[in-house]
Structure formats: structure tokens, C-alpha cells
JSON list of C-alpha atoms in Angstrom, two decimals:
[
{"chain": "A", "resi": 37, "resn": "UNK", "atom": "CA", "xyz": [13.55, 0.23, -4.28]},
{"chain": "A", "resi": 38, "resn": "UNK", "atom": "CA", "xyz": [10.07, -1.13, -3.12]},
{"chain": "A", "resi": 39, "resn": "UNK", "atom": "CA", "xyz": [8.80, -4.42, -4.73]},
{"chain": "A", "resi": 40, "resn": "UNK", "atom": "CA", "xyz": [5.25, -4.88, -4.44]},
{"chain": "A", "resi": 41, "resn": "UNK", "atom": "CA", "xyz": [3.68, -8.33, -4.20]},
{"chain": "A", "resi": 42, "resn": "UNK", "atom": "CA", "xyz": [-0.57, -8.67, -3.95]},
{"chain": "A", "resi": 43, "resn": "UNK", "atom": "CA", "xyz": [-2.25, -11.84, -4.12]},
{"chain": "A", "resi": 44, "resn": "UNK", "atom": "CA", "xyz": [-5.79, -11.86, -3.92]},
{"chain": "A", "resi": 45, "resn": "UNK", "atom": "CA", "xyz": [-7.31, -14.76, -1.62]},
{"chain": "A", "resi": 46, "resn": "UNK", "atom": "CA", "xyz": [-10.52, -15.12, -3.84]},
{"chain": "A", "resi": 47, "resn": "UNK", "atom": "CA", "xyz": [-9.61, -15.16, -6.82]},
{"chain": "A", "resi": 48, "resn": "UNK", "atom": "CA", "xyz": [-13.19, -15.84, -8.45]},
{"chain": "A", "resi": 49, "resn": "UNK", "atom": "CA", "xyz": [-13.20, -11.61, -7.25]},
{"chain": "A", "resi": 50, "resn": "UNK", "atom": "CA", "xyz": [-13.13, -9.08, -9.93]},
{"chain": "A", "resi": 51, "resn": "UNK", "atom": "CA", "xyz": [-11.30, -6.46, -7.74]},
{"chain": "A", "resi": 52, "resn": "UNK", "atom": "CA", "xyz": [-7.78, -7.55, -9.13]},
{"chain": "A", "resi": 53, "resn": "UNK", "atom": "CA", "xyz": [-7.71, -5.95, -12.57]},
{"chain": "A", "resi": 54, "resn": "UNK", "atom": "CA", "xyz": [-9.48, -2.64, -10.47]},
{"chain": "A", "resi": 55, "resn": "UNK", "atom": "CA", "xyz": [-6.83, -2.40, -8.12]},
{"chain": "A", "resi": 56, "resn": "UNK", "atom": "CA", "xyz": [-4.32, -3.61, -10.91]},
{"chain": "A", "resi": 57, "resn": "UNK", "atom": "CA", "xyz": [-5.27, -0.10, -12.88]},
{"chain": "A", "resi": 58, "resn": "UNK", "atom": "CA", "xyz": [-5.67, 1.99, -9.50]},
{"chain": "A", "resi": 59, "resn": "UNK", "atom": "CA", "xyz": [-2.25, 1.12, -8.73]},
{"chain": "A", "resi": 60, "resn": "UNK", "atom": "CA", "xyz": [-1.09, 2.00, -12.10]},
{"chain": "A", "resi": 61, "resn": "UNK", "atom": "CA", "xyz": [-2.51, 5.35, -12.06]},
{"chain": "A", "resi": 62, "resn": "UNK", "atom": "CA", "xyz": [-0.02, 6.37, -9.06]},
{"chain": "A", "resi": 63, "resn": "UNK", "atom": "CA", "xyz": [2.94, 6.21, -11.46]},
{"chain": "A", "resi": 64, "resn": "UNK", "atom": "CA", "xyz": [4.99, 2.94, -10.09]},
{"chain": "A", "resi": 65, "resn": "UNK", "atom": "CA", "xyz": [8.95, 3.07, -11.20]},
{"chain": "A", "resi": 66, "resn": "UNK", "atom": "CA", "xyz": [8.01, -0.26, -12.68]},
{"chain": "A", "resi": 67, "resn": "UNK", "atom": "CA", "xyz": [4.12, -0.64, -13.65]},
{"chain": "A", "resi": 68, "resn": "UNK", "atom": "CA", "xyz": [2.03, -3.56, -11.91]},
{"chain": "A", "resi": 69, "resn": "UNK", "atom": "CA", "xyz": [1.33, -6.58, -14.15]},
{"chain": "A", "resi": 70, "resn": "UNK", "atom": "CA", "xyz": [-0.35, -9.64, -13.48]},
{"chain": "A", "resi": 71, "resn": "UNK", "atom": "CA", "xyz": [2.36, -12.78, -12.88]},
{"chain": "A", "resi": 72, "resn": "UNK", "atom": "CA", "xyz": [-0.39, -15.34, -11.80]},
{"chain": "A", "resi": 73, "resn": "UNK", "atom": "CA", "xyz": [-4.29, -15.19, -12.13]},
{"chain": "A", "resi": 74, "resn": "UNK", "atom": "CA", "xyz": [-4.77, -14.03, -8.52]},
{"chain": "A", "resi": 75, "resn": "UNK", "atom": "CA", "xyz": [-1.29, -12.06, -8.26]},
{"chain": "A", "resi": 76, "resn": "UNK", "atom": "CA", "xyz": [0.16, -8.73, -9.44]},
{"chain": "A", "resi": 77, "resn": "UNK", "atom": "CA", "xyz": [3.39, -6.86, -8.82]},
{"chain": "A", "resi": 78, "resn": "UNK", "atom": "CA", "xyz": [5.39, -3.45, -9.29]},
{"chain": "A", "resi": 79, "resn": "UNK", "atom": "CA", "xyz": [7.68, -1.24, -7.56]},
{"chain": "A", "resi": 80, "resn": "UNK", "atom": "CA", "xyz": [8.11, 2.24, -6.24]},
{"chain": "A", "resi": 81, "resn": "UNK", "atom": "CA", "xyz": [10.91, 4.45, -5.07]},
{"chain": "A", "resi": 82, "resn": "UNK", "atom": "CA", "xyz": [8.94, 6.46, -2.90]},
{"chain": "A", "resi": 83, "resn": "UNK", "atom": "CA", "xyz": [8.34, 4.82, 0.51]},
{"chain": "A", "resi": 84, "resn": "UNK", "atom": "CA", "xyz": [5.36, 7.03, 0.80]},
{"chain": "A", "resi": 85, "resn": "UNK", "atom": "CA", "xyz": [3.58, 6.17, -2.56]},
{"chain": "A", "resi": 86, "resn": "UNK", "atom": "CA", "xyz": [3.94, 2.20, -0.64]},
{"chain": "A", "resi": 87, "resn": "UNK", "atom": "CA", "xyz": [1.84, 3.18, 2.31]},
{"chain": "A", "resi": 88, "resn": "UNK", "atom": "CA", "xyz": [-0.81, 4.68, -0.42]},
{"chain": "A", "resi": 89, "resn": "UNK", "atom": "CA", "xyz": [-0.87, 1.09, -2.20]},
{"chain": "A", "resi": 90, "resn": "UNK", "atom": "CA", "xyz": [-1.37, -0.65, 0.53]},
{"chain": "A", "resi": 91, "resn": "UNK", "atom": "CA", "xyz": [-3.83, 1.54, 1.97]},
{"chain": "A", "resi": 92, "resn": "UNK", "atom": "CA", "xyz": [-5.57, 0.91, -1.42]},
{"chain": "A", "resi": 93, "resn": "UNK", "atom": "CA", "xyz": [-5.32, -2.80, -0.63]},
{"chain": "A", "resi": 94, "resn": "UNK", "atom": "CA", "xyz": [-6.49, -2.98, 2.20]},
{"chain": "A", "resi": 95, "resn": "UNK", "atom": "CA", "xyz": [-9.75, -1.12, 1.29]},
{"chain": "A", "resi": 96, "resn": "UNK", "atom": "CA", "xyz": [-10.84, -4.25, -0.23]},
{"chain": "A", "resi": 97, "resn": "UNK", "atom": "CA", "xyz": [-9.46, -6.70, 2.56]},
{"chain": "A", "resi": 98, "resn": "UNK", "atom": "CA", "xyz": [-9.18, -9.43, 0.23]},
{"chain": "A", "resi": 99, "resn": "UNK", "atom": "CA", "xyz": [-5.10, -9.55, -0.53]},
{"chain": "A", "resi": 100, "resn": "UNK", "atom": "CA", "xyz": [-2.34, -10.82, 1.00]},
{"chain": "A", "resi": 101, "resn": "UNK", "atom": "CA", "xyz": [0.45, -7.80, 0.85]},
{"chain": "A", "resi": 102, "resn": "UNK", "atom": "CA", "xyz": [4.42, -8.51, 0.37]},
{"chain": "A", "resi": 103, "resn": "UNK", "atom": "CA", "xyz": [7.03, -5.73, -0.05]},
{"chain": "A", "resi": 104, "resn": "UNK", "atom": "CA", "xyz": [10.09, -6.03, -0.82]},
{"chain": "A", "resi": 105, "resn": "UNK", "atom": "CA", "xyz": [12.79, -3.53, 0.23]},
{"chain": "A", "resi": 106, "resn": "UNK", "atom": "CA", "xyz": [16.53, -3.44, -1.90]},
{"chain": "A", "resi": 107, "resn": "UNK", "atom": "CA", "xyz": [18.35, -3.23, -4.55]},
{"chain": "A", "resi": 108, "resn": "UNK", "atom": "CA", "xyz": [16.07, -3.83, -8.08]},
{"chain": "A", "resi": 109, "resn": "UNK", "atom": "CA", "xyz": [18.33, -3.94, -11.29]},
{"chain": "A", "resi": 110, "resn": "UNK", "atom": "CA", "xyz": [15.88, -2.27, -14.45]},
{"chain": "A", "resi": 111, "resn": "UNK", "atom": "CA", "xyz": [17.33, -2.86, -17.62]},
{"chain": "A", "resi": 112, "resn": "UNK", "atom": "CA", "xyz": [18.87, 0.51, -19.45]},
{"chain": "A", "resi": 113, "resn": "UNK", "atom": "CA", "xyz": [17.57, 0.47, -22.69]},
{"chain": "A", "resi": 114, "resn": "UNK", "atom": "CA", "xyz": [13.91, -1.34, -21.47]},
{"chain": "A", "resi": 115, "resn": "UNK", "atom": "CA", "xyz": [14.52, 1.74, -18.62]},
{"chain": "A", "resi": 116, "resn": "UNK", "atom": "CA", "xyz": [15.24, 4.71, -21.22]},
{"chain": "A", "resi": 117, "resn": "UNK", "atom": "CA", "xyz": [11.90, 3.73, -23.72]},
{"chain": "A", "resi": 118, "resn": "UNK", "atom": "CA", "xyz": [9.73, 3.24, -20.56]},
{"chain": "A", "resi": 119, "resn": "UNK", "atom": "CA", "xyz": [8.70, 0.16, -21.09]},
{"chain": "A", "resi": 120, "resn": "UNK", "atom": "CA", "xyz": [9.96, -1.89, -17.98]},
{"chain": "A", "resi": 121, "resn": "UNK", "atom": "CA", "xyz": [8.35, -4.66, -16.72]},
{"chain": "A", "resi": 122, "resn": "UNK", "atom": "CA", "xyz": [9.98, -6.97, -13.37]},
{"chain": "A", "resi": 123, "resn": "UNK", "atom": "CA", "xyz": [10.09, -9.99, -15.43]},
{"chain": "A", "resi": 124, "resn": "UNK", "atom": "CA", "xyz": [13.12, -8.54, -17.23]},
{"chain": "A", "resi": 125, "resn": "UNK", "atom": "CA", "xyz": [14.24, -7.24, -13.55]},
{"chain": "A", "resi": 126, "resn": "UNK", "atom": "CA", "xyz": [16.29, -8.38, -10.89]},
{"chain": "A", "resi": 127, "resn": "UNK", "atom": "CA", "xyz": [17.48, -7.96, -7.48]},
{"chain": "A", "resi": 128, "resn": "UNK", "atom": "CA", "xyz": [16.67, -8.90, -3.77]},
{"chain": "A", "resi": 129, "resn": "UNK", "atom": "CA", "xyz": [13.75, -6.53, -3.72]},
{"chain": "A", "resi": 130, "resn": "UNK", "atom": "CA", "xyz": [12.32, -8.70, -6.13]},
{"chain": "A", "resi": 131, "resn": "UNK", "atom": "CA", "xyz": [13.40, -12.01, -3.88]},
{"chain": "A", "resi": 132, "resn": "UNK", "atom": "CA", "xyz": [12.18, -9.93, -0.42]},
{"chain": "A", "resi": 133, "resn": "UNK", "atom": "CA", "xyz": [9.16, -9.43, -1.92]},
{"chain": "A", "resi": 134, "resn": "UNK", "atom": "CA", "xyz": [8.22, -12.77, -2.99]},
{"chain": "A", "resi": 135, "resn": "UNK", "atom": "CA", "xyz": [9.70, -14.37, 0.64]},
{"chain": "A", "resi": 136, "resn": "UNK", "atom": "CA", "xyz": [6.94, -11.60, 2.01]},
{"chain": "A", "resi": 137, "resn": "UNK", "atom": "CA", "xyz": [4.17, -12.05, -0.11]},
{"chain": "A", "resi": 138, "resn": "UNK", "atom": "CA", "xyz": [4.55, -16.16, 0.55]},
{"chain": "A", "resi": 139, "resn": "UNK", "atom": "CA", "xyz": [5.05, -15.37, 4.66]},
{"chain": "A", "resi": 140, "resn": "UNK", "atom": "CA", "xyz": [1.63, -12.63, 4.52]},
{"chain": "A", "resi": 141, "resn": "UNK", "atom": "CA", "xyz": [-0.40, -15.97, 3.83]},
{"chain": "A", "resi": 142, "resn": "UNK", "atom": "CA", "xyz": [0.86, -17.97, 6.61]},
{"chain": "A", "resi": 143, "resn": "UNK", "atom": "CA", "xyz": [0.20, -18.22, 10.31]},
{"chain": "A", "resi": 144, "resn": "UNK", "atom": "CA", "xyz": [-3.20, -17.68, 11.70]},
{"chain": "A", "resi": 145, "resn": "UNK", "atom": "CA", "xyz": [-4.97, -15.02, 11.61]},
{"chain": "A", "resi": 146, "resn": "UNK", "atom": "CA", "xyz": [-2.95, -14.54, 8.02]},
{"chain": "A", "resi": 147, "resn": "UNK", "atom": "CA", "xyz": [-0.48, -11.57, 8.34]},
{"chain": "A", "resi": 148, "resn": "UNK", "atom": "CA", "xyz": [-2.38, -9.76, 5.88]},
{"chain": "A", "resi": 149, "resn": "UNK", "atom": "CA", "xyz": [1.01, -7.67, 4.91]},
{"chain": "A", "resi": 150, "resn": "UNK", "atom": "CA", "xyz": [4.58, -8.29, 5.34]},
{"chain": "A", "resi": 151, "resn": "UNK", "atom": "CA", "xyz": [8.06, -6.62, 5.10]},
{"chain": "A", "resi": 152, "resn": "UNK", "atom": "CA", "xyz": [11.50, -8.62, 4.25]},
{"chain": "A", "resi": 153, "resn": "UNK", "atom": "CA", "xyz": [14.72, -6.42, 3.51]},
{"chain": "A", "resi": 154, "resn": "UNK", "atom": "CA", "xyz": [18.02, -7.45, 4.81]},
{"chain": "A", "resi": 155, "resn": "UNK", "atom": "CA", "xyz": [17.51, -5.94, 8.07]},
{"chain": "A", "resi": 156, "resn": "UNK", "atom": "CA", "xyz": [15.21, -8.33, 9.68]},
{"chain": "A", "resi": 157, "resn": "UNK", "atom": "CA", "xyz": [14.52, -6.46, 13.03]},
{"chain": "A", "resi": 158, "resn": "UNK", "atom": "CA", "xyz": [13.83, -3.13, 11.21]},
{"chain": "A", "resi": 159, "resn": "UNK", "atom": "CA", "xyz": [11.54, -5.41, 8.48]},
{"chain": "A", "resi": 160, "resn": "UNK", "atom": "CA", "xyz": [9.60, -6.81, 11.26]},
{"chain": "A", "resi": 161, "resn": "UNK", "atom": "CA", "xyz": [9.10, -3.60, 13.20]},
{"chain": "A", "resi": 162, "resn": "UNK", "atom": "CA", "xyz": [7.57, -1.91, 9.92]},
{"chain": "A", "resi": 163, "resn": "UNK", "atom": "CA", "xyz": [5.35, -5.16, 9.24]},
{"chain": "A", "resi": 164, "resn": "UNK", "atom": "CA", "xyz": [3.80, -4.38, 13.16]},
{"chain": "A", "resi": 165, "resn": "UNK", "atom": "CA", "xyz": [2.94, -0.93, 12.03]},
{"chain": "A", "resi": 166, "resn": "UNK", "atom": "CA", "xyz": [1.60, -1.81, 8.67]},
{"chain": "A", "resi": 167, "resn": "UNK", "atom": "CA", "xyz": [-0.44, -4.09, 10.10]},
{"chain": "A", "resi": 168, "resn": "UNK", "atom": "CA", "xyz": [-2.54, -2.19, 11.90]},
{"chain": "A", "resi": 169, "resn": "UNK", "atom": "CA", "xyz": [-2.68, 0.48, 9.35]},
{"chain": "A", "resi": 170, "resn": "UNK", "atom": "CA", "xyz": [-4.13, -2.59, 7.27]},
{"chain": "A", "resi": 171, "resn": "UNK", "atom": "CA", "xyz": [-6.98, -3.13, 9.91]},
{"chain": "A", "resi": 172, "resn": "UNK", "atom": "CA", "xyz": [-7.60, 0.11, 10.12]},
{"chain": "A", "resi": 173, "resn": "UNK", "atom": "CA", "xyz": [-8.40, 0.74, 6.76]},
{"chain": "A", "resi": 174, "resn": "UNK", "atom": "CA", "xyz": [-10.09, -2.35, 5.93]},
{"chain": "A", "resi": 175, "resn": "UNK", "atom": "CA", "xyz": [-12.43, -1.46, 8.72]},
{"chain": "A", "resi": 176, "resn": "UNK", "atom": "CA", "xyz": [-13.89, 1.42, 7.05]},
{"chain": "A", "resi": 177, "resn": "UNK", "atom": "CA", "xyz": [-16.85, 2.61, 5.58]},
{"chain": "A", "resi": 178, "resn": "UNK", "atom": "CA", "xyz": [-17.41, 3.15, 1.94]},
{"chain": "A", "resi": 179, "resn": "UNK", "atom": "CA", "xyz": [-19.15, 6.34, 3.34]},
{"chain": "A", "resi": 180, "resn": "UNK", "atom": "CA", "xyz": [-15.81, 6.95, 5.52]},
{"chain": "A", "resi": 181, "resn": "UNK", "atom": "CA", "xyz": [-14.00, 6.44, 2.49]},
{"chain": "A", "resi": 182, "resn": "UNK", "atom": "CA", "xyz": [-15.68, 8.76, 0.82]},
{"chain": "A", "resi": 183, "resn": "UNK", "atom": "CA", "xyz": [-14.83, 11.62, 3.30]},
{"chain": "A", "resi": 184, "resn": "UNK", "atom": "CA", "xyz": [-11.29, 10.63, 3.43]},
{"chain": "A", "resi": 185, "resn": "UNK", "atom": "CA", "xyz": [-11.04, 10.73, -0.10]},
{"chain": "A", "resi": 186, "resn": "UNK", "atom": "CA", "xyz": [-11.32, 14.32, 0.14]},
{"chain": "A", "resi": 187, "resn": "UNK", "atom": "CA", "xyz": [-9.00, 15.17, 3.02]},
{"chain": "A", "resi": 188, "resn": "UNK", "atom": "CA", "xyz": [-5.66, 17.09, 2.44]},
{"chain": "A", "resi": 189, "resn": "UNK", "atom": "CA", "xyz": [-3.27, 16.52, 5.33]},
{"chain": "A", "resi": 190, "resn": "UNK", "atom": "CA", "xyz": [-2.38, 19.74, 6.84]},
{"chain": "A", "resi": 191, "resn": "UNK", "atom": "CA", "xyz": [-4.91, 21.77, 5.56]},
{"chain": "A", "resi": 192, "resn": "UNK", "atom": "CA", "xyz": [-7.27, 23.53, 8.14]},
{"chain": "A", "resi": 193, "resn": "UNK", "atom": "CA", "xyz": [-10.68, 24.53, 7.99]},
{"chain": "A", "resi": 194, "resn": "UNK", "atom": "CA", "xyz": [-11.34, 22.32, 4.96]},
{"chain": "A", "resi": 195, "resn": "UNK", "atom": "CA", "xyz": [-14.10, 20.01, 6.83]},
{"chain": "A", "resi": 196, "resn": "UNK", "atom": "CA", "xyz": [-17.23, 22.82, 6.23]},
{"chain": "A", "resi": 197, "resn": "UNK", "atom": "CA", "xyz": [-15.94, 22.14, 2.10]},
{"chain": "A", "resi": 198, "resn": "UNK", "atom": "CA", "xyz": [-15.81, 18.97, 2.18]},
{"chain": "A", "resi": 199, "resn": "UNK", "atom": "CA", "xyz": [-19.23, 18.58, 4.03]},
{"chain": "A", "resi": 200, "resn": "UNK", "atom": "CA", "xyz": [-20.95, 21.20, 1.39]},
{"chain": "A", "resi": 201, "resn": "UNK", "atom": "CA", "xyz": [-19.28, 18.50, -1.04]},
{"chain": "A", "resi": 202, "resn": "UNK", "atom": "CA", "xyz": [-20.73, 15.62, 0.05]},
{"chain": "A", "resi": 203, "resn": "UNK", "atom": "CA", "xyz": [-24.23, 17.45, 1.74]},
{"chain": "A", "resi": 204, "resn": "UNK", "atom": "CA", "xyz": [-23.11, 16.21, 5.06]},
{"chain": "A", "resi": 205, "resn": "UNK", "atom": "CA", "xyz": [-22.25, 18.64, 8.15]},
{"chain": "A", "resi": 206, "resn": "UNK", "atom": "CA", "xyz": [-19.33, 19.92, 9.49]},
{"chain": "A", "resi": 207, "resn": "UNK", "atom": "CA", "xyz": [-19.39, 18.09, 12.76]},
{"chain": "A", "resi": 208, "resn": "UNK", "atom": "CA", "xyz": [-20.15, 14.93, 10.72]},
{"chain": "A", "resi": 209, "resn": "UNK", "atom": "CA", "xyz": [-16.79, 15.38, 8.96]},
{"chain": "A", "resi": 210, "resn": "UNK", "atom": "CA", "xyz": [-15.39, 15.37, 12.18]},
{"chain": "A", "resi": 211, "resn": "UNK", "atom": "CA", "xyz": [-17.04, 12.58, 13.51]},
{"chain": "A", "resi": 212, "resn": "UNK", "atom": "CA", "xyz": [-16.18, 10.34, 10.79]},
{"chain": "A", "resi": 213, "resn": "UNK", "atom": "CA", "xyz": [-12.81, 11.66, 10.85]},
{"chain": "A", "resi": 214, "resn": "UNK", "atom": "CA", "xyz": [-12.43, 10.01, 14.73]},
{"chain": "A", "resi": 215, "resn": "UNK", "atom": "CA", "xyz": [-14.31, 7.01, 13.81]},
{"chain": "A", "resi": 216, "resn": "UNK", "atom": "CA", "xyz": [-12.48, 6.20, 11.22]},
{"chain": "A", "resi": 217, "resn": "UNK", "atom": "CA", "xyz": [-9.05, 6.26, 13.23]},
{"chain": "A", "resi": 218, "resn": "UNK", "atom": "CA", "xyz": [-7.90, 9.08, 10.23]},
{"chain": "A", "resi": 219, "resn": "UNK", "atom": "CA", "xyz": [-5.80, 11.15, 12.96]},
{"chain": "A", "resi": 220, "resn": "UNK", "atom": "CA", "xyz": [-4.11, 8.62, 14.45]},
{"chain": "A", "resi": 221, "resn": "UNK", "atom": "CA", "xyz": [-3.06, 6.77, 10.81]},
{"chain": "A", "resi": 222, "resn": "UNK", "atom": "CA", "xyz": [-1.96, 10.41, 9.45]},
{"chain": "A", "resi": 223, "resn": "UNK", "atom": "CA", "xyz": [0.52, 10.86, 12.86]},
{"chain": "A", "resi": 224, "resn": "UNK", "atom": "CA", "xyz": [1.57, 6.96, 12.35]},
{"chain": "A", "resi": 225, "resn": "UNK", "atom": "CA", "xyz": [2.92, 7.67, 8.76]},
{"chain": "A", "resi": 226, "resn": "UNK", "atom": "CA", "xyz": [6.34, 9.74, 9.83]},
{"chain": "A", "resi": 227, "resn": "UNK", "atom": "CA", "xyz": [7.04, 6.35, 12.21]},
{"chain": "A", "resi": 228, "resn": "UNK", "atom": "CA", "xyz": [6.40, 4.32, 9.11]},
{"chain": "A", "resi": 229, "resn": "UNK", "atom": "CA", "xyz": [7.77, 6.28, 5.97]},
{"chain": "A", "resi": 230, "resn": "UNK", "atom": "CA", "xyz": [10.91, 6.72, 8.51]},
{"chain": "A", "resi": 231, "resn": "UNK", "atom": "CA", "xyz": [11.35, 2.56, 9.01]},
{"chain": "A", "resi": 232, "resn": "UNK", "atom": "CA", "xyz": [10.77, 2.29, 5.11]},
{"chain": "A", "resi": 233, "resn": "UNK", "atom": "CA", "xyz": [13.90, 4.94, 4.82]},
{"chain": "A", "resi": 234, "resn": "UNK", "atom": "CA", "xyz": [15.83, 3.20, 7.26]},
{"chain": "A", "resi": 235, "resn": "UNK", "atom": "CA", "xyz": [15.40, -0.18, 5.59]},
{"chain": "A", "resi": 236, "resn": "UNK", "atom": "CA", "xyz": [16.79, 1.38, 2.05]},
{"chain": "A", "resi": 237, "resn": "UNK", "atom": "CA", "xyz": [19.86, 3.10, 3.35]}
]
């Protein structure tokens, strides 16, 4: 299981309950909740519905990121109704994630986003990679983002659509495509979603 810690660094921001309800919407094994004012948590399963959150995050480079990776006890009956929430959890993805979330805020620059699972070289590896996926994506556009938005992985000859979509060319699809870094963050993710596996087996 993934535990997901996000603290936002200003928390006079509104963009906590926004990403609080974006998160939601991508179907967490146990929903995000707020735990502090400027904090909110949940967990996944899938190691690639992670990479999604924090690309999420990082869109509005203003939280510190801490996942979690391990074993997370849910409560059967709480489990069975749907209605679980990580306060009645526990489990060292819940503990990873909080040694993370308390290690993204530290050093200088700040870490941005961290990784703790028992494996420490195979945590720290992954927190390298998600790193720079984290720069990445905070780097962007909202214009960028909006092209993105619309990309399918995999799917050729898609870039004329979206630019009739968005009344934008072709070759500017493609240009914002390179400038954005989208190619080389799409080949990254088998590297990542395969240190995420290897952490949980």
C-alpha cells in the first residue's frame, strides 16, 4: 500500500481543499482527509495512480510530498461499508509516510517529495526520480497544462485533435509537447512505477 502525506508550505493558500477533492476524484483505497490545517493524507494500491497525485501536486509547487510504501491495516467492517478513513488505520505505510513527509521539508533546497519503505536504497533511488518529475511539472505552463491534459499515451496522430480542440496548430502541440519535457516524463514512468513495485514486494 501507498500512504500519501501533503503539506502545504503556505497555508494562508486556498489550493488545499482543491487538491484535497482532485485527489479524491481518482478513487484512493482510503480517501484523503485533512489531519492538520495545512496537511492531508490517503492511500492507493496502484503505484501508478501515486505518480498521478503527485504530478497533481506538483502543478501547484506549493507542498511538501511524503509517501509511504508497506503494509496499511484497514479495518473490516469500516473496509466492507466504505467508509475508511487512516485515523482508524495502521501500519508502517502510515509511519513511512509521516518519516517522509517530515524529511520532504528538510535540507535546503527542501526535497519537495520523499520516499521511506523498508528498503532504504530502493526508497532513495525512487525519491531521485520523483524529484525531477516534481520539477518538471511544476515548471509548466497553465497553457502546457492544458495540452497535456488532453494527451493519451500511446495514441498516434491525436496532436491535429487536440490542436482543433484547443484552436492551436499541430506543430504547436508538438512544440509544447518538447518544451514541456512530456516525452521524456512518459518514458521515465516504467523506471518509476517499476521502483514503486519493487519497494511493495
Amino acid at each position: 500500500m501507498f500512504v500519501v502525506t501533503l503539506i502545504q508550505r503556505a497555508a494562508t493558500l486556498p489550493q488545499l481543499d482543491e487538491l484535497l477533492a482532485s485527489l479524491n476524484e481518482m478513487n484512493p483505497s482510503v480517501p484523503f482527509e485533512k489531519t492538520y490545517k495545512d496537511e492531508i493524507q490517503g492511500a492507493f494500491t496502484q503505484p501508478s495512480t501515486v505518480l498521478d497525485a503527485i504530478s497533481k501536486a506538483a502543478r501547484y509547487n506549493g507542498f511538501w510530498i511524503g509517501v509511504g510504501v508497506g503494509e496499511l491495516k484497514i479495518p473490516r467492517l469500516a473496509g466492507a461499508l466504505g467508509a475508511v478513513s487512516l485515523a482508524e488505520c495502521e501500519g508502517d505505510a502510515l509511519d513511512y509516510s509521516r518519516m517522509a513527509s517530515e524529511k520532504a521539508q528538510s535540507g535546503s533546497p527542501a526535497r519537495a517529495v520523499v520516499v521511506r519503505a523498508s528498503n532504504d536504497y530502493g526508497a532513495d533511488s525512487l525519491t531521485g526520480l520523483l524529484r525531477l518529475l516534481y520539477r518538471v511539472v511544476a515548471a509548466r505552463t497553465e497553457t502546457e497544462n492544458r495540452v497535456l491534459d488532453l494527451i493519451i499515451p500511446g495514441v498516434r496522430g491525436q496532436q491535429r485533435a487536440i490542436g482543433r480542440a484547443l484552436g492551436i496548430t499541430s506543430q504547436a502541440v508538438s512544440k509544447t509537447l518538447t518544451r514541456s519535457y512530456w516525452h521524456e516524463e512518459y518514458a521515465a514512468r516504467t523506471a518509476m512505477l517499476a521502483l514503486f513495485e519493487a519497494l511493495e514486494a
